[in-house]
PDB file of C-alpha atoms in Angstrom:
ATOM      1  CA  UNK A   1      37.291  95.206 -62.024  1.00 55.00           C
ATOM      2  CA  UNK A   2      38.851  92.908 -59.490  1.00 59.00           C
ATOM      3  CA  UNK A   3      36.316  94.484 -57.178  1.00 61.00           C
ATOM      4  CA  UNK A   4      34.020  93.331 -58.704  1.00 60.00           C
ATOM      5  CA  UNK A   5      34.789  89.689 -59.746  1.00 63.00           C
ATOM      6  CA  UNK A   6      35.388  88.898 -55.444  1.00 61.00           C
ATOM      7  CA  UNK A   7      31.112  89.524 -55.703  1.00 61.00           C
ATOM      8  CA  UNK A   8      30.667  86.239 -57.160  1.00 59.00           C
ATOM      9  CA  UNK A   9      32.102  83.405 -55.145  1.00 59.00           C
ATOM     10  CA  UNK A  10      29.161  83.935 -52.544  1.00 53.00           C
ATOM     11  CA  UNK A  11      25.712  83.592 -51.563  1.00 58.00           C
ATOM     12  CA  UNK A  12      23.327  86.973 -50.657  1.00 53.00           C
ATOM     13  CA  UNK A  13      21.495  86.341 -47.718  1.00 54.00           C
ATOM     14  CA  UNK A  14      17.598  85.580 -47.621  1.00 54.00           C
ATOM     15  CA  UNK A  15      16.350  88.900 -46.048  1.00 62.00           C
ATOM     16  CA  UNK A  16      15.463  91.459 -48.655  1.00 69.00           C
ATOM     17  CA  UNK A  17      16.448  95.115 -48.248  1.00 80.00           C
ATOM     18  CA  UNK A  18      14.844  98.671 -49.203  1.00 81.00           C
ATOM     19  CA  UNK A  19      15.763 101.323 -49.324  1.00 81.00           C
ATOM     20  CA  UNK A  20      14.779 102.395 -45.987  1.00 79.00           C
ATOM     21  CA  UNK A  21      16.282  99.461 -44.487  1.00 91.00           C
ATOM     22  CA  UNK A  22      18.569 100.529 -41.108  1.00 96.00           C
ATOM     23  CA  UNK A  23      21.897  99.629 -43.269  1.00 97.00           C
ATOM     24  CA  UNK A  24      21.266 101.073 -46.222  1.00 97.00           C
ATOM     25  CA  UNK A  25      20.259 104.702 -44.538  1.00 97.00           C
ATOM     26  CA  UNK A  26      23.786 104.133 -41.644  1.00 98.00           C
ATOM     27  CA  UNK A  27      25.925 103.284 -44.664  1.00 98.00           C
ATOM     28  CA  UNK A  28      24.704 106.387 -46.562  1.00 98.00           C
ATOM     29  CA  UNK A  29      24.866 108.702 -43.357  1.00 98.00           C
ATOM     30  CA  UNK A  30      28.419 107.714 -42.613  1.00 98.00           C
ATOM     31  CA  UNK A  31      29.410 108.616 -46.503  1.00 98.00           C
ATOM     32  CA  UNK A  32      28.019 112.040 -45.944  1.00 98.00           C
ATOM     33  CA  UNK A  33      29.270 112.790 -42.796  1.00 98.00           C
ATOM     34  CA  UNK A  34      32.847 112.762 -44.473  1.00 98.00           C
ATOM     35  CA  UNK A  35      31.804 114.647 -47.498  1.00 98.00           C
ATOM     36  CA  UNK A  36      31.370 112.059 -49.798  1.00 98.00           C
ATOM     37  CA  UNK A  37      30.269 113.194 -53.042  1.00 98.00           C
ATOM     38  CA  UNK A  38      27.664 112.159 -56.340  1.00 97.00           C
ATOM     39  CA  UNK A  39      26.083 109.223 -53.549  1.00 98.00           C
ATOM     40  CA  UNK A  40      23.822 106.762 -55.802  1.00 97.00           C
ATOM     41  CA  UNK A  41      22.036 104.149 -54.512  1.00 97.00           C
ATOM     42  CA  UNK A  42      21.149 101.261 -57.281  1.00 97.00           C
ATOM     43  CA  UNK A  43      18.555  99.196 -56.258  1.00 96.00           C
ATOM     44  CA  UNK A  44      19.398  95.858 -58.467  1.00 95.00           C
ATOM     45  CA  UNK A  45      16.502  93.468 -56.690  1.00 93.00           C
ATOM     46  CA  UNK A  46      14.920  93.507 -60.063  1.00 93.00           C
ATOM     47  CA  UNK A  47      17.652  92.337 -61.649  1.00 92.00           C
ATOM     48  CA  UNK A  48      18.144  88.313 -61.920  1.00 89.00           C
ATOM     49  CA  UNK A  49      21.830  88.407 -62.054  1.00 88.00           C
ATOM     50  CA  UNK A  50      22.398  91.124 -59.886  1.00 90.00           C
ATOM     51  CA  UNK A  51      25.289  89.744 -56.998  1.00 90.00           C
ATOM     52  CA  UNK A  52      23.106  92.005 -54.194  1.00 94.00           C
ATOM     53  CA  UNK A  53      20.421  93.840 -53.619  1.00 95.00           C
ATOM     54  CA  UNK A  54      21.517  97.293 -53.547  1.00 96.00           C
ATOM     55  CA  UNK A  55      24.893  98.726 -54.732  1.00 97.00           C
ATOM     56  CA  UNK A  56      25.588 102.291 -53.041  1.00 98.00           C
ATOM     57  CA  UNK A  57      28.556 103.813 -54.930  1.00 98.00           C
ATOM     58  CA  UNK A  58      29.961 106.957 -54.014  1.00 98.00           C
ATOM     59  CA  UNK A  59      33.055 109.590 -55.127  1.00 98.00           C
ATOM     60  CA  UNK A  60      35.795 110.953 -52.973  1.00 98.00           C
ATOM     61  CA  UNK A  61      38.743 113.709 -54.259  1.00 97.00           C
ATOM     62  CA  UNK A  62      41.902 111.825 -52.359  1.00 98.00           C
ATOM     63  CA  UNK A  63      42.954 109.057 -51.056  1.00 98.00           C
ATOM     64  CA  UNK A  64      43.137 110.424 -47.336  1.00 98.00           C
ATOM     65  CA  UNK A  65      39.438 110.850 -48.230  1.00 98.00           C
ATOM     66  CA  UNK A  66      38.408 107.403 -49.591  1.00 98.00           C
ATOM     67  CA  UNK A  67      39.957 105.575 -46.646  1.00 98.00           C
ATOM     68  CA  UNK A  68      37.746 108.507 -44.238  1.00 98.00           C
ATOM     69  CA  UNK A  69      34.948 107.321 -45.922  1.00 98.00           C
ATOM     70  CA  UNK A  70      35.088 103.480 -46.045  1.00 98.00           C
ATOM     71  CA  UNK A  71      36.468 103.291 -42.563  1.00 98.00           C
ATOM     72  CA  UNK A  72      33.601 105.606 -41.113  1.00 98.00           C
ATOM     73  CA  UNK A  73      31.086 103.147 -43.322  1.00 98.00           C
ATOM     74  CA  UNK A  74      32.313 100.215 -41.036  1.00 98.00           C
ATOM     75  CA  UNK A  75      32.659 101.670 -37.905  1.00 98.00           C
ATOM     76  CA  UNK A  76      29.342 102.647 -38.451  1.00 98.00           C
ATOM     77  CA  UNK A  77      27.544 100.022 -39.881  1.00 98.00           C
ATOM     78  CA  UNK A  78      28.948  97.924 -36.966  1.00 98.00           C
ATOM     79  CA  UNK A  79      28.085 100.503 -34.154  1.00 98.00           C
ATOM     80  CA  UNK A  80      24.531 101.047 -35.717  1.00 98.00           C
ATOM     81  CA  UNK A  81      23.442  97.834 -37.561  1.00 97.00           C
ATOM     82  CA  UNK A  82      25.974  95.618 -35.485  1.00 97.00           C
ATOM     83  CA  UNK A  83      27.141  93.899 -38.692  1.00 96.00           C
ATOM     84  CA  UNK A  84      30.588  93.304 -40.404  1.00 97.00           C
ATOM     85  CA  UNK A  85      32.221  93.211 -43.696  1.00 97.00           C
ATOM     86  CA  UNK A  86      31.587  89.926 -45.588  1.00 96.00           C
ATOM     87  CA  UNK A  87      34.264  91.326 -47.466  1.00 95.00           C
ATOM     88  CA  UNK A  88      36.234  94.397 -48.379  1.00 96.00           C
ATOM     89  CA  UNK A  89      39.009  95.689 -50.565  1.00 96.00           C
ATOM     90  CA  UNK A  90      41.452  98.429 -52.389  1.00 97.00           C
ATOM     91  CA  UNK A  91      42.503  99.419 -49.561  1.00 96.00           C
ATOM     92  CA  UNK A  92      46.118  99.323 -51.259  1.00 96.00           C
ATOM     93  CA  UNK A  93      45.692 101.380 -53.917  1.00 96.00           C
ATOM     94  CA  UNK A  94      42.504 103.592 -52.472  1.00 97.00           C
ATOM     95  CA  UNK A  95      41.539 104.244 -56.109  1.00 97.00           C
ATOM     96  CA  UNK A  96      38.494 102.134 -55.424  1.00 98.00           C
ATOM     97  CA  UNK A  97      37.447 100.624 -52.196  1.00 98.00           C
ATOM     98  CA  UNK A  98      35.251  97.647 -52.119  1.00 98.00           C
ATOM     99  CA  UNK A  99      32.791  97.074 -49.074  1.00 98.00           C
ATOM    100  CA  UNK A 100      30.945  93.579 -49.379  1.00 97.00           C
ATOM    101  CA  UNK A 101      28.271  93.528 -46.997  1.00 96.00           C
ATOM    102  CA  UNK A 102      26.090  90.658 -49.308  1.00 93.00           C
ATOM    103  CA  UNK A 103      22.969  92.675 -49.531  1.00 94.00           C
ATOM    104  CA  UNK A 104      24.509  95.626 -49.736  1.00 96.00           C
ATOM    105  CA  UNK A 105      27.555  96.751 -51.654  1.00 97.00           C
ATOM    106  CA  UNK A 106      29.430 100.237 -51.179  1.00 98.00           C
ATOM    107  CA  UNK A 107      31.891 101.406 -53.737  1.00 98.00           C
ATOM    108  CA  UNK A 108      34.181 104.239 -52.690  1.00 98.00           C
ATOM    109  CA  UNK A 109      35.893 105.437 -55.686  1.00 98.00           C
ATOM    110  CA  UNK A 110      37.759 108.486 -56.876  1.00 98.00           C
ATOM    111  CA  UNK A 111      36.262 110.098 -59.755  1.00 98.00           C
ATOM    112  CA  UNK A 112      38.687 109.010 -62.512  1.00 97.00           C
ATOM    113  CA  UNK A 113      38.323 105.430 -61.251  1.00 97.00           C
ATOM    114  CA  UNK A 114      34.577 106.387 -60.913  1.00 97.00           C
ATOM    115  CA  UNK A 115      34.603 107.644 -64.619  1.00 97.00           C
ATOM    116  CA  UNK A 116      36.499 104.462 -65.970  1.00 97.00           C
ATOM    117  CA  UNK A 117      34.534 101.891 -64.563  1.00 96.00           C
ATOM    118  CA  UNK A 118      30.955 103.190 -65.314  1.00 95.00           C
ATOM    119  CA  UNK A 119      29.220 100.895 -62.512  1.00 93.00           C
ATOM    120  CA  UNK A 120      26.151 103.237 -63.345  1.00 92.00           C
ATOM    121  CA  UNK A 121      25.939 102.794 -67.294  1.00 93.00           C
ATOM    122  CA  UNK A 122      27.016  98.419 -66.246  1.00 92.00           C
ATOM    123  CA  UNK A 123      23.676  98.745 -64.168  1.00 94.00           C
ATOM    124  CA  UNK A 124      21.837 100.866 -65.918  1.00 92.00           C
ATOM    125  CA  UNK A 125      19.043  98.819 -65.636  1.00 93.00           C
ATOM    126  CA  UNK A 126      18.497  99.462 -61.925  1.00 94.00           C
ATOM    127  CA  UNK A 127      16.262 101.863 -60.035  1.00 93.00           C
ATOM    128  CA  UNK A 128      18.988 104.487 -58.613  1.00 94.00           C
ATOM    129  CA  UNK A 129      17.794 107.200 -56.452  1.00 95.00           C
ATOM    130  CA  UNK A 130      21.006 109.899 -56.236  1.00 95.00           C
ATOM    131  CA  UNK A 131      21.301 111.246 -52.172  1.00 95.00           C
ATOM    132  CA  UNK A 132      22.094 114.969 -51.379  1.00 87.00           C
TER     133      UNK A 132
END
């Protein structure tokens, strides 16, 4: 949950995303080219105390495979969008890694982390649209 709690100590920027917006559609791209599995986006704009406007949460099997995944998601998103990290984390452990980009939040977890932390069932009340 320490992922989490590093969300609230700043501000989301005034442009408002969709779902077809250039990050959102790079970020999910660069998951999929390294096999990412059970992609969700959650589209918390509706939601008043939602920390961004999209959460894209994703499972990988290994660790080797959850650092693939967030590092492609940045080299990307940089390359394509031309945008950095606000933040990022769990890198350590790679049980969960944490990719703040305000608007837009990717969680890269392994599937017993994924399983524990229920980020679906905490934001249940958001739109999410699964990607294949």
């Amino acid at each position: 949950m320490e992922q989490l709690s590093s969300l609230t100590n700043r501000k989301k920027k005034t442009t408002r995303l969709t779902r077809n917006s250039k990050i959102i559609k790079t970020i999910i791209a660069a998951i999929q080219e390294k096999k990412g599995e059970h992609v969700l986006s959650l589209d918390l704009r509706k939601i008043k105390e939602a920390v961004a406007d999209f959460f894209i949460v994703c499972e990988a099997s290994s660790q080797p495979q959850v650092r693939a995944i967030a590092d492609n998601v940045v080299d990307k998103v940089k390359e394509k969008c031309s945008e950095a990290p606000y933040h990022h984390e769990g890198y350590q452990k790679l049980h969960w890694v944490l990719i703040d980009y305000v608007n837009v939040v990717v969680h890269v977890m392994q599937p017993e982390t994924r399983k524990f932390y229920k980020l679906e069932e905490m934001w249940s009340d958001a739109d999410g649209e699964e990607h294949k």
